[in-house]
Amino acid sequence: MRAGTRVRWAGAALAGAALLLAAGCGSTTGAGAGVLSSSWGDPQNPLEPANTNEVQGGKVLDMVFRGLKRYNPRTGKAENMLAERIETTDSQNYTVTIRPGWTFSDGEPVTARSFVDAWNYGASLRNNQKNAYFFGYIDGYDQVHPDSGGQRADTLSGLKVTGPRTFTVRLNQKFSTFPDTLGYAAFAPLPRTFFTDHKGWLAKPVGNGPYTIESYTKGAQMYLKKWAAYPGPDKALNEGVTLLVYTDNNTAYTDVLAGNLDLVDDIPASQLKNVTKDLDGRYINTPAGIIQTLAFPFYDKAWNTEGARKVRTGLSMAIDRAQITKTLFRGTRTPATDWTSPVLGTEGGFQAGLCGRACAYDPATARRLVKEGGGLPGGQVRITYNADTGSHKEWVDAVCNSINNALGNDRACVGNPVGTFADFRNQISQHRMPGPFRAGWQMDYPLIQNFLQPLYYTDASSNDGKWSNKQFDRLVDRANAESGKGAAIKLFQQAEGVVRDNMAAIPLWYQNGSAGYSERLHDVALNPFSVPVYNEIKVG
């Protein structure tokens, strides 16, 4: 259902230009007994739940907010958190009942209105929230956030507060897996101060999760303190977390080894050959809902022809995924054979081998398809990536070397680095990509729909290459309308077949979550989204 761009560019250190909080709004450093330090990157946008669509801001929201659902940190399953019940008889009209006893950290009770007002705010065209499309299946979205023209209504007609702890949701079509999406941060509740003192709230966000934000200095660090009165069952087992900004994960890794940092949650590829010995049992490498792909600029006519489809498939077959993942990533990546993730499991829609021969290394067929397709657009493939982390250049160079070897042309493919992640994203959003560009997708919730609709549905906000296919769109619409999860998954799998047949993006590899930590920490784990389960970490 969502296509509001949770473009979660895994492993990217952000240098976003947007001011998140008033820099230096406190003098607390976060040092002290029971407090752990962890590598981080400045969020791209203010920490409004409906406006945070990348990993670094998402880490903070996961500590500061709790929603109707929460994804189990081990299985990824959507489980009730603030929801006491979510009931429906037709998969289109839902009644939500909130558990009693929940408050925000400022003492305000969490009520049905806390959710309804937050969702109306997130959906509003005037508020320009990046995750607005998450609310697109609620009745009235076309009035609150029309595709063209001004906003024609202030609130979603499909949301009604029916009591202090109850509200109803009417969707504009059946959507059987709608409740499973409600653990995503865009659906978090908001306190009244968000609306009555928005500027003040942005300077120091107030949530209802196990931590509170005590201070933030942009470009340096954020300190989150354990909320002692947190009413939830998943209380923090440490006293706080200091998130330290790093623009190079190699530096973060060496700081862990030197005892200057407790946790790095993205081990650089260059350190993988040493990590087991270096960390002596304090290295984590677990499957995560992340896939890396090469996306294409379909707004460039040269890449959007029948011949170009053959070229895209040929390029896919020119990439030796097995060799690259073995030599460069050393067990932290697995060659992709579909466009989702193995963490979904077969019951969740994962289809091992769906890509078939198109994802198998075959230089002869690659050369033939590129030739039949009219050759490389412009005579050369330029893979664009952000250069402000240490890992992307290595794999882009490896991919280009593979393509060059397969095509017998040492200039067929080159890397095209962009200085910072912010500049990289700006060029993507302005449709200025000269060819394929790196695309990393980290799931928002564990549904096959989340790997397909946000990325490939026509005009979906995370569809950065602007691919469009009516057959794919129809299958997705039918899948969303199914009342049974099994039937919906089968239709989503058919839609994924359309992505395959058109090579809408080249799947590269599934990415594991990786982390290393100091001897001070215990019970460190990554959830299926590759984010540390901060509240369960013990210090000392």
mmCIF file of N, CA and C in Angstrom, residues 201-313:
data_model
loop_
_atom_site.group_PDB
_atom_site.id
_atom_site.type_symbol
_atom_site.label_atom_id
_atom_site.label_comp_id
_atom_site.label_asym_id
_atom_site.label_seq_id
_atom_site.Cartn_x
_atom_site.Cartn_y
_atom_site.Cartn_z
ATOM 1 N N TRP A 201 8.439 21.513 19.155
ATOM 2 C CA TRP A 201 8.487 20.054 19.095
ATOM 3 C C TRP A 201 9.635 19.595 18.208
ATOM 4 N N LEU A 202 9.825 20.253 17.074
ATOM 5 C CA LEU A 202 10.925 19.883 16.188
ATOM 6 C C LEU A 202 12.273 20.075 16.874
ATOM 7 N N ALA A 203 12.373 21.080 17.729
ATOM 8 C CA ALA A 203 13.626 21.322 18.442
ATOM 9 C C ALA A 203 13.915 20.219 19.445
ATOM 10 N N LYS A 204 12.863 19.585 19.975
ATOM 11 C CA LYS A 204 13.040 18.482 20.921
ATOM 12 C C LYS A 204 11.811 17.582 20.852
ATOM 13 N N PRO A 205 11.807 16.649 19.916
ATOM 14 C CA PRO A 205 10.630 15.797 19.709
ATOM 15 C C PRO A 205 10.215 15.033 20.963
ATOM 16 N N VAL A 206 8.908 14.941 21.151
ATOM 17 C CA VAL A 206 8.317 14.188 22.261
ATOM 18 C C VAL A 206 7.589 12.994 21.682
ATOM 19 N N GLY A 207 7.932 11.803 22.156
ATOM 20 C CA GLY A 207 7.289 10.593 21.681
ATOM 21 C C GLY A 207 6.752 9.754 22.814
ATOM 22 N N ASN A 208 6.520 8.474 22.538
ATOM 23 C CA ASN A 208 5.957 7.571 23.539
ATOM 24 C C ASN A 208 6.743 6.265 23.616
ATOM 25 N N GLY A 209 8.008 6.291 23.167
ATOM 26 C CA GLY A 209 8.835 5.094 23.165
ATOM 27 C C GLY A 209 9.722 5.005 24.395
ATOM 28 N N PRO A 210 10.613 4.015 24.441
ATOM 29 C CA PRO A 210 11.425 3.774 25.637
ATOM 30 C C PRO A 210 12.548 4.778 25.871
ATOM 31 N N TYR A 211 12.783 5.693 24.903
ATOM 32 C CA TYR A 211 13.817 6.712 25.071
ATOM 33 C C TYR A 211 13.254 8.095 24.805
ATOM 34 N N THR A 212 13.903 9.097 25.374
ATOM 35 C CA THR A 212 13.601 10.489 25.074
ATOM 36 C C THR A 212 14.852 11.154 24.516
ATOM 37 N N ILE A 213 14.675 12.111 23.620
ATOM 38 C CA ILE A 213 15.806 12.848 23.055
ATOM 39 C C ILE A 213 16.201 13.958 24.026
ATOM 40 N N GLU A 214 17.417 13.899 24.501
ATOM 41 C CA GLU A 214 17.901 14.898 25.449
ATOM 42 C C GLU A 214 18.662 16.026 24.764
ATOM 43 N N SER A 215 19.431 15.716 23.728
ATOM 44 C CA SER A 215 20.183 16.761 23.037
ATOM 45 C C SER A 215 20.599 16.278 21.659
ATOM 46 N N TYR A 216 20.843 17.236 20.784
ATOM 47 C CA TYR A 216 21.320 16.916 19.436
ATOM 48 C C TYR A 216 22.168 18.050 18.918
ATOM 49 N N THR A 217 23.355 17.739 18.472
ATOM 50 C CA THR A 217 24.223 18.686 17.795
ATOM 51 C C THR A 217 24.458 18.159 16.394
ATOM 52 N N LYS A 218 23.898 18.825 15.414
ATOM 53 C CA LYS A 218 23.975 18.354 14.032
ATOM 54 C C LYS A 218 25.421 18.182 13.614
ATOM 55 N N GLY A 219 25.688 17.065 12.957
ATOM 56 C CA GLY A 219 27.034 16.778 12.499
ATOM 57 C C GLY A 219 27.925 16.192 13.560
ATOM 58 N N ALA A 220 27.408 16.045 14.786
ATOM 59 C CA ALA A 220 28.239 15.540 15.889
ATOM 60 C C ALA A 220 27.577 14.357 16.589
ATOM 61 N N GLN A 221 26.459 14.605 17.302
ATOM 62 C CA GLN A 221 25.869 13.514 18.062
ATOM 63 C C GLN A 221 24.448 13.817 18.513
ATOM 64 N N MET A 222 23.733 12.767 18.842
ATOM 65 C CA MET A 222 22.436 12.863 19.507
ATOM 66 C C MET A 222 22.489 11.974 20.743
ATOM 67 N N TYR A 223 21.951 12.475 21.843
ATOM 68 C CA TYR A 223 21.904 11.695 23.081
ATOM 69 C C TYR A 223 20.458 11.371 23.413
ATOM 70 N N LEU A 224 20.166 10.081 23.524
ATOM 71 C CA LEU A 224 18.835 9.615 23.911
ATOM 72 C C LEU A 224 18.928 8.970 25.282
ATOM 73 N N LYS A 225 18.036 9.382 26.164
ATOM 74 C CA LYS A 225 18.043 8.914 27.546
ATOM 75 C C LYS A 225 16.894 7.930 27.774
ATOM 76 N N LYS A 226 17.147 6.923 28.580
ATOM 77 C CA LYS A 226 16.097 5.978 28.957
ATOM 78 C C LYS A 226 14.952 6.719 29.628
ATOM 79 N N TRP A 227 13.727 6.419 29.200
ATOM 80 C CA TRP A 227 12.553 7.003 29.840
ATOM 81 C C TRP A 227 12.107 6.045 30.942
ATOM 82 N N ALA A 228 12.369 6.424 32.163
ATOM 83 C CA ALA A 228 12.127 5.534 33.306
ATOM 84 C C ALA A 228 10.654 5.182 33.464
ATOM 85 N N ALA A 229 9.754 6.084 33.066
ATOM 86 C CA ALA A 229 8.323 5.852 33.253
ATOM 87 C C ALA A 229 7.659 5.239 32.020
ATOM 88 N N TYR A 230 8.444 4.778 31.080
ATOM 89 C CA TYR A 230 7.889 4.181 29.859
ATOM 90 C C TYR A 230 6.918 3.053 30.220
ATOM 91 N N PRO A 231 5.683 3.095 29.707
ATOM 92 C CA PRO A 231 4.666 2.119 30.119
ATOM 93 C C PRO A 231 4.669 0.813 29.331
ATOM 94 N N GLY A 232 5.518 0.701 28.324
ATOM 95 C CA GLY A 232 5.483 -0.473 27.470
ATOM 96 C C GLY A 232 6.220 -1.674 28.042
ATOM 97 N N PRO A 233 6.053 -2.836 27.407
ATOM 98 C CA PRO A 233 6.699 -4.058 27.889
ATOM 99 C C PRO A 233 8.160 -4.173 27.484
ATOM 100 N N ASP A 234 8.616 -3.348 26.563
ATOM 101 C CA ASP A 234 9.980 -3.436 26.032
ATOM 102 C C ASP A 234 10.839 -2.276 26.541
ATOM 103 N N LYS A 235 10.948 -2.161 27.846
ATOM 104 C CA LYS A 235 11.709 -1.071 28.459
ATOM 105 C C LYS A 235 13.188 -1.163 28.099
ATOM 106 N N ALA A 236 13.871 -0.033 28.131
ATOM 107 C CA ALA A 236 15.301 0.003 27.855
ATOM 108 C C ALA A 236 16.066 -0.674 28.981
ATOM 109 N N LEU A 237 17.008 -1.528 28.612
ATOM 110 C CA LEU A 237 17.825 -2.237 29.591
ATOM 111 C C LEU A 237 19.173 -1.555 29.791
ATOM 112 N N ASN A 238 19.334 -0.378 29.212
ATOM 113 C CA ASN A 238 20.508 0.461 29.444
ATOM 114 C C ASN A 238 20.018 1.841 29.835
ATOM 115 N N GLU A 239 20.936 2.734 30.167
ATOM 116 C CA GLU A 239 20.550 4.065 30.638
ATOM 117 C C GLU A 239 20.411 5.080 29.515
ATOM 118 N N GLY A 240 20.908 4.750 28.336
ATOM 119 C CA GLY A 240 20.789 5.676 27.231
ATOM 120 C C GLY A 240 21.688 5.289 26.079
ATOM 121 N N VAL A 241 21.527 6.012 24.963
ATOM 122 C CA VAL A 241 22.306 5.761 23.752
ATOM 123 C C VAL A 241 22.808 7.086 23.208
ATOM 124 N N THR A 242 24.121 7.173 22.982
ATOM 125 C CA THR A 242 24.698 8.326 22.300
ATOM 126 C C THR A 242 24.993 7.932 20.860
ATOM 127 N N LEU A 243 24.316 8.572 19.918
ATOM 128 C CA LEU A 243 24.529 8.318 18.501
ATOM 129 C C LEU A 243 25.564 9.305 17.981
ATOM 130 N N LEU A 244 26.701 8.801 17.543
ATOM 131 C CA LEU A 244 27.797 9.645 17.080
ATOM 132 C C LEU A 244 27.845 9.644 15.555
ATOM 133 N N VAL A 245 27.930 10.827 14.963
ATOM 134 C CA VAL A 245 27.898 10.969 13.511
ATOM 135 C C VAL A 245 29.252 10.586 12.906
ATOM 136 N N TYR A 246 29.212 9.659 11.961
ATOM 137 C CA TYR A 246 30.387 9.262 11.186
ATOM 138 C C TYR A 246 30.053 9.388 9.706
ATOM 139 N N THR A 247 30.983 9.898 8.939
ATOM 140 C CA THR A 247 30.807 9.944 7.494
ATOM 141 C C THR A 247 31.593 8.834 6.810
ATOM 142 N N ASP A 248 32.307 8.026 7.578
ATOM 143 C CA ASP A 248 33.082 6.917 7.030
ATOM 144 C C ASP A 248 32.997 5.752 8.010
ATOM 145 N N ASN A 249 32.394 4.644 7.573
ATOM 146 C CA ASN A 249 32.241 3.523 8.500
ATOM 147 C C ASN A 249 33.565 2.832 8.808
ATOM 148 N N ASN A 250 34.597 3.080 8.014
ATOM 149 C CA ASN A 250 35.928 2.569 8.359
ATOM 150 C C ASN A 250 36.428 3.213 9.654
ATOM 151 N N THR A 251 36.182 4.511 9.779
ATOM 152 C CA THR A 251 36.585 5.218 10.995
ATOM 153 C C THR A 251 35.815 4.696 12.200
ATOM 154 N N ALA A 252 34.518 4.456 12.009
ATOM 155 C CA ALA A 252 33.706 3.917 13.103
ATOM 156 C C ALA A 252 34.225 2.544 13.531
ATOM 157 N N TYR A 253 34.579 1.746 12.563
ATOM 158 C CA TYR A 253 35.092 0.399 12.874
ATOM 159 C C TYR A 253 36.384 0.484 13.682
ATOM 160 N N THR A 254 37.316 1.324 13.249
ATOM 161 C CA THR A 254 38.587 1.436 13.976
ATOM 162 C C THR A 254 38.377 2.041 15.355
ATOM 163 N N ASP A 255 37.360 2.888 15.505
ATOM 164 C CA ASP A 255 37.059 3.444 16.825
ATOM 165 C C ASP A 255 36.536 2.372 17.784
ATOM 166 N N VAL A 256 35.780 1.405 17.261
ATOM 167 C CA VAL A 256 35.352 0.293 18.104
ATOM 168 C C VAL A 256 36.562 -0.508 18.569
ATOM 169 N N LEU A 257 37.481 -0.777 17.660
ATOM 170 C CA LEU A 257 38.689 -1.527 18.020
ATOM 171 C C LEU A 257 39.526 -0.780 19.045
ATOM 172 N N ALA A 258 39.530 0.558 18.948
ATOM 173 C CA ALA A 258 40.340 1.373 19.854
ATOM 174 C C ALA A 258 39.646 1.651 21.177
ATOM 175 N N GLY A 259 38.376 1.235 21.309
ATOM 176 C CA GLY A 259 37.638 1.486 22.540
ATOM 177 C C GLY A 259 37.024 2.865 22.621
ATOM 178 N N ASN A 260 36.958 3.567 21.492
ATOM 179 C CA ASN A 260 36.366 4.910 21.471
ATOM 180 C C ASN A 260 34.897 4.904 21.063
ATOM 181 N N LEU A 261 34.374 3.743 20.693
ATOM 182 C CA LEU A 261 32.994 3.597 20.263
ATOM 183 C C LEU A 261 32.538 2.197 20.668
ATOM 184 N N ASP A 262 31.267 2.096 21.088
ATOM 185 C CA ASP A 262 30.755 0.806 21.530
ATOM 186 C C ASP A 262 30.178 -0.054 20.415
ATOM 187 N N LEU A 263 29.576 0.579 19.411
ATOM 188 C CA LEU A 263 28.832 -0.195 18.427
ATOM 189 C C LEU A 263 28.926 0.438 17.048
ATOM 190 N N VAL A 264 29.302 -0.337 16.042
ATOM 191 C CA VAL A 264 29.222 0.066 14.644
ATOM 192 C C VAL A 264 28.270 -0.904 13.959
ATOM 193 N N ASP A 265 27.252 -0.371 13.287
ATOM 194 C CA ASP A 265 26.226 -1.269 12.746
ATOM 195 C C ASP A 265 26.307 -1.415 11.229
ATOM 196 N N ASP A 266 27.480 -1.196 10.696
ATOM 197 C CA ASP A 266 27.702 -1.446 9.275
ATOM 198 C C ASP A 266 29.199 -1.696 9.081
ATOM 199 N N ILE A 267 29.591 -2.954 9.038
ATOM 200 C CA ILE A 267 31.009 -3.286 8.900
ATOM 201 C C ILE A 267 31.445 -3.004 7.465
ATOM 202 N N PRO A 268 32.475 -2.173 7.265
ATOM 203 C CA PRO A 268 32.922 -1.876 5.900
ATOM 204 C C PRO A 268 33.487 -3.106 5.212
ATOM 205 N N ALA A 269 33.280 -3.187 3.906
ATOM 206 C CA ALA A 269 33.722 -4.368 3.147
ATOM 207 C C ALA A 269 35.222 -4.597 3.287
ATOM 208 N N SER A 270 35.978 -3.516 3.371
ATOM 209 C CA SER A 270 37.438 -3.650 3.446
ATOM 210 C C SER A 270 37.908 -4.300 4.741
ATOM 211 N N GLN A 271 37.030 -4.361 5.747
ATOM 212 C CA GLN A 271 37.414 -4.931 7.048
ATOM 213 C C GLN A 271 36.897 -6.353 7.251
ATOM 214 N N LEU A 272 36.135 -6.867 6.306
ATOM 215 C CA LEU A 272 35.499 -8.169 6.514
ATOM 216 C C LEU A 272 36.507 -9.304 6.623
ATOM 217 N N LYS A 273 37.655 -9.159 5.977
ATOM 218 C CA LYS A 273 38.655 -10.228 6.059
ATOM 219 C C LYS A 273 39.284 -10.313 7.443
ATOM 220 N N ASN A 274 39.138 -9.234 8.229
ATOM 221 C CA ASN A 274 39.768 -9.194 9.553
ATOM 222 C C ASN A 274 38.769 -9.255 10.704
ATOM 223 N N VAL A 275 37.473 -9.073 10.414
ATOM 224 C CA VAL A 275 36.517 -8.769 11.467
ATOM 225 C C VAL A 275 36.368 -9.887 12.501
ATOM 226 N N THR A 276 36.394 -11.134 12.071
ATOM 227 C CA THR A 276 36.211 -12.237 13.024
ATOM 228 C C THR A 276 37.347 -12.269 14.041
ATOM 229 N N LYS A 277 38.564 -12.083 13.564
ATOM 230 C CA LYS A 277 39.722 -12.066 14.460
ATOM 231 C C LYS A 277 39.740 -10.796 15.301
ATOM 232 N N ASP A 278 39.455 -9.662 14.653
ATOM 233 C CA ASP A 278 39.518 -8.377 15.360
ATOM 234 C C ASP A 278 38.555 -8.318 16.539
ATOM 235 N N LEU A 279 37.349 -8.812 16.332
ATOM 236 C CA LEU A 279 36.291 -8.627 17.328
ATOM 237 C C LEU A 279 36.077 -9.839 18.225
ATOM 238 N N ASP A 280 36.667 -10.956 17.893
ATOM 239 C CA ASP A 280 36.720 -12.100 18.808
ATOM 240 C C ASP A 280 35.356 -12.427 19.423
ATOM 241 N N GLY A 281 34.388 -12.764 18.553
ATOM 242 C CA GLY A 281 33.068 -13.149 19.042
ATOM 243 C C GLY A 281 32.086 -12.002 19.180
ATOM 244 N N ARG A 282 32.521 -10.794 18.879
ATOM 245 C CA ARG A 282 31.648 -9.609 19.004
ATOM 246 C C ARG A 282 31.268 -9.057 17.621
ATOM 247 N N TYR A 283 31.110 -9.967 16.688
ATOM 248 C CA TYR A 283 30.732 -9.629 15.310
ATOM 249 C C TYR A 283 29.402 -10.292 15.003
ATOM 250 N N ILE A 284 28.458 -9.530 14.454
ATOM 251 C CA ILE A 284 27.133 -10.024 14.105
ATOM 252 C C ILE A 284 26.971 -9.970 12.595
ATOM 253 N N ASN A 285 26.478 -11.052 12.012
ATOM 254 C CA ASN A 285 26.220 -11.128 10.577
ATOM 255 C C ASN A 285 24.936 -11.927 10.393
ATOM 256 N N THR A 286 23.816 -11.234 10.231
ATOM 257 C CA THR A 286 22.510 -11.893 10.196
ATOM 258 C C THR A 286 21.693 -11.422 8.995
ATOM 259 N N PRO A 287 20.837 -12.294 8.429
ATOM 260 C CA PRO A 287 19.998 -11.899 7.294
ATOM 261 C C PRO A 287 19.119 -10.696 7.641
ATOM 262 N N ALA A 288 18.908 -9.850 6.645
ATOM 263 C CA ALA A 288 18.076 -8.658 6.833
ATOM 264 C C ALA A 288 17.219 -8.446 5.594
ATOM 265 N N GLY A 289 16.167 -7.691 5.757
ATOM 266 C CA GLY A 289 15.261 -7.411 4.648
ATOM 267 C C GLY A 289 15.783 -6.294 3.773
ATOM 268 N N ILE A 290 16.929 -6.524 3.157
ATOM 269 C CA ILE A 290 17.583 -5.509 2.329
ATOM 270 C C ILE A 290 17.996 -6.133 1.003
ATOM 271 N N ILE A 291 17.716 -5.440 -0.083
ATOM 272 C CA ILE A 291 18.189 -5.857 -1.392
ATOM 273 C C ILE A 291 18.855 -4.665 -2.076
ATOM 274 N N GLN A 292 19.968 -4.936 -2.736
ATOM 275 C CA GLN A 292 20.660 -3.917 -3.518
ATOM 276 C C GLN A 292 20.384 -4.168 -4.991
ATOM 277 N N THR A 293 20.048 -3.109 -5.709
ATOM 278 C CA THR A 293 19.755 -3.224 -7.136
ATOM 279 C C THR A 293 20.431 -2.096 -7.903
ATOM 280 N N LEU A 294 20.426 -2.228 -9.219
ATOM 281 C CA LEU A 294 20.751 -1.119 -10.102
ATOM 282 C C LEU A 294 19.448 -0.644 -10.724
ATOM 283 N N ALA A 295 19.095 0.605 -10.475
ATOM 284 C CA ALA A 295 17.894 1.198 -11.053
ATOM 285 C C ALA A 295 18.261 1.925 -12.349
ATOM 286 N N PHE A 296 17.249 2.207 -13.165
ATOM 287 C CA PHE A 296 17.486 2.841 -14.462
ATOM 288 C C PHE A 296 16.649 4.105 -14.612
ATOM 289 N N PRO A 297 17.137 5.072 -15.383
ATOM 290 C CA PRO A 297 16.374 6.307 -15.624
ATOM 291 C C PRO A 297 15.425 6.124 -16.801
ATOM 292 N N PHE A 298 14.243 5.604 -16.532
ATOM 293 C CA PHE A 298 13.298 5.350 -17.618
ATOM 294 C C PHE A 298 12.737 6.653 -18.194
ATOM 295 N N TYR A 299 13.007 7.770 -17.526
ATOM 296 C CA TYR A 299 12.626 9.075 -18.086
ATOM 297 C C TYR A 299 13.553 9.462 -19.233
ATOM 298 N N ASP A 300 14.680 8.746 -19.380
ATOM 299 C CA ASP A 300 15.585 8.918 -20.515
ATOM 300 C C ASP A 300 15.156 7.931 -21.595
ATOM 301 N N LYS A 301 14.686 8.437 -22.719
ATOM 302 C CA LYS A 301 14.119 7.566 -23.758
ATOM 303 C C LYS A 301 15.094 6.495 -24.216
ATOM 304 N N ALA A 302 16.386 6.784 -24.134
ATOM 305 C CA ALA A 302 17.367 5.800 -24.573
ATOM 306 C C ALA A 302 17.330 4.527 -23.732
ATOM 307 N N TRP A 303 16.861 4.649 -22.483
ATOM 308 C CA TRP A 303 16.777 3.484 -21.599
ATOM 309 C C TRP A 303 15.369 2.903 -21.547
ATOM 310 N N ASN A 304 14.451 3.456 -22.314
ATOM 311 C CA ASN A 304 13.040 3.057 -22.215
ATOM 312 C C ASN A 304 12.501 2.631 -23.578
ATOM 313 N N THR A 305 13.202 1.677 -24.190
ATOM 314 C CA THR A 305 12.778 1.120 -25.470
ATOM 315 C C THR A 305 12.800 -0.402 -25.364
ATOM 316 N N GLU A 306 12.226 -1.060 -26.373
ATOM 317 C CA GLU A 306 12.265 -2.520 -26.385
ATOM 318 C C GLU A 306 13.707 -3.004 -26.499
ATOM 319 N N GLY A 307 14.510 -2.299 -27.269
ATOM 320 C CA GLY A 307 15.913 -2.660 -27.364
ATOM 321 C C GLY A 307 16.624 -2.497 -26.036
ATOM 322 N N ALA A 308 16.291 -1.432 -25.328
ATOM 323 C CA ALA A 308 16.922 -1.185 -24.025
ATOM 324 C C ALA A 308 16.578 -2.278 -23.020
ATOM 325 N N ARG A 309 15.392 -2.886 -23.158
ATOM 326 C CA ARG A 309 15.046 -4.006 -22.274
ATOM 327 C C ARG A 309 16.051 -5.137 -22.446
ATOM 328 N N LYS A 310 16.426 -5.413 -23.693
ATOM 329 C CA LYS A 310 17.439 -6.439 -23.935
ATOM 330 C C LYS A 310 18.787 -6.020 -23.359
ATOM 331 N N VAL A 311 19.107 -4.742 -23.484
ATOM 332 C CA VAL A 311 20.375 -4.250 -22.944
ATOM 333 C C VAL A 311 20.402 -4.410 -21.427
ATOM 334 N N ARG A 312 19.300 -4.068 -20.767
ATOM 335 C CA ARG A 312 19.240 -4.197 -19.311
ATOM 336 C C ARG A 312 19.431 -5.656 -18.892
ATOM 337 N N THR A 313 18.779 -6.554 -19.609
ATOM 338 C CA THR A 313 18.920 -7.978 -19.295
ATOM 339 C C THR A 313 20.347 -8.442 -19.571
#
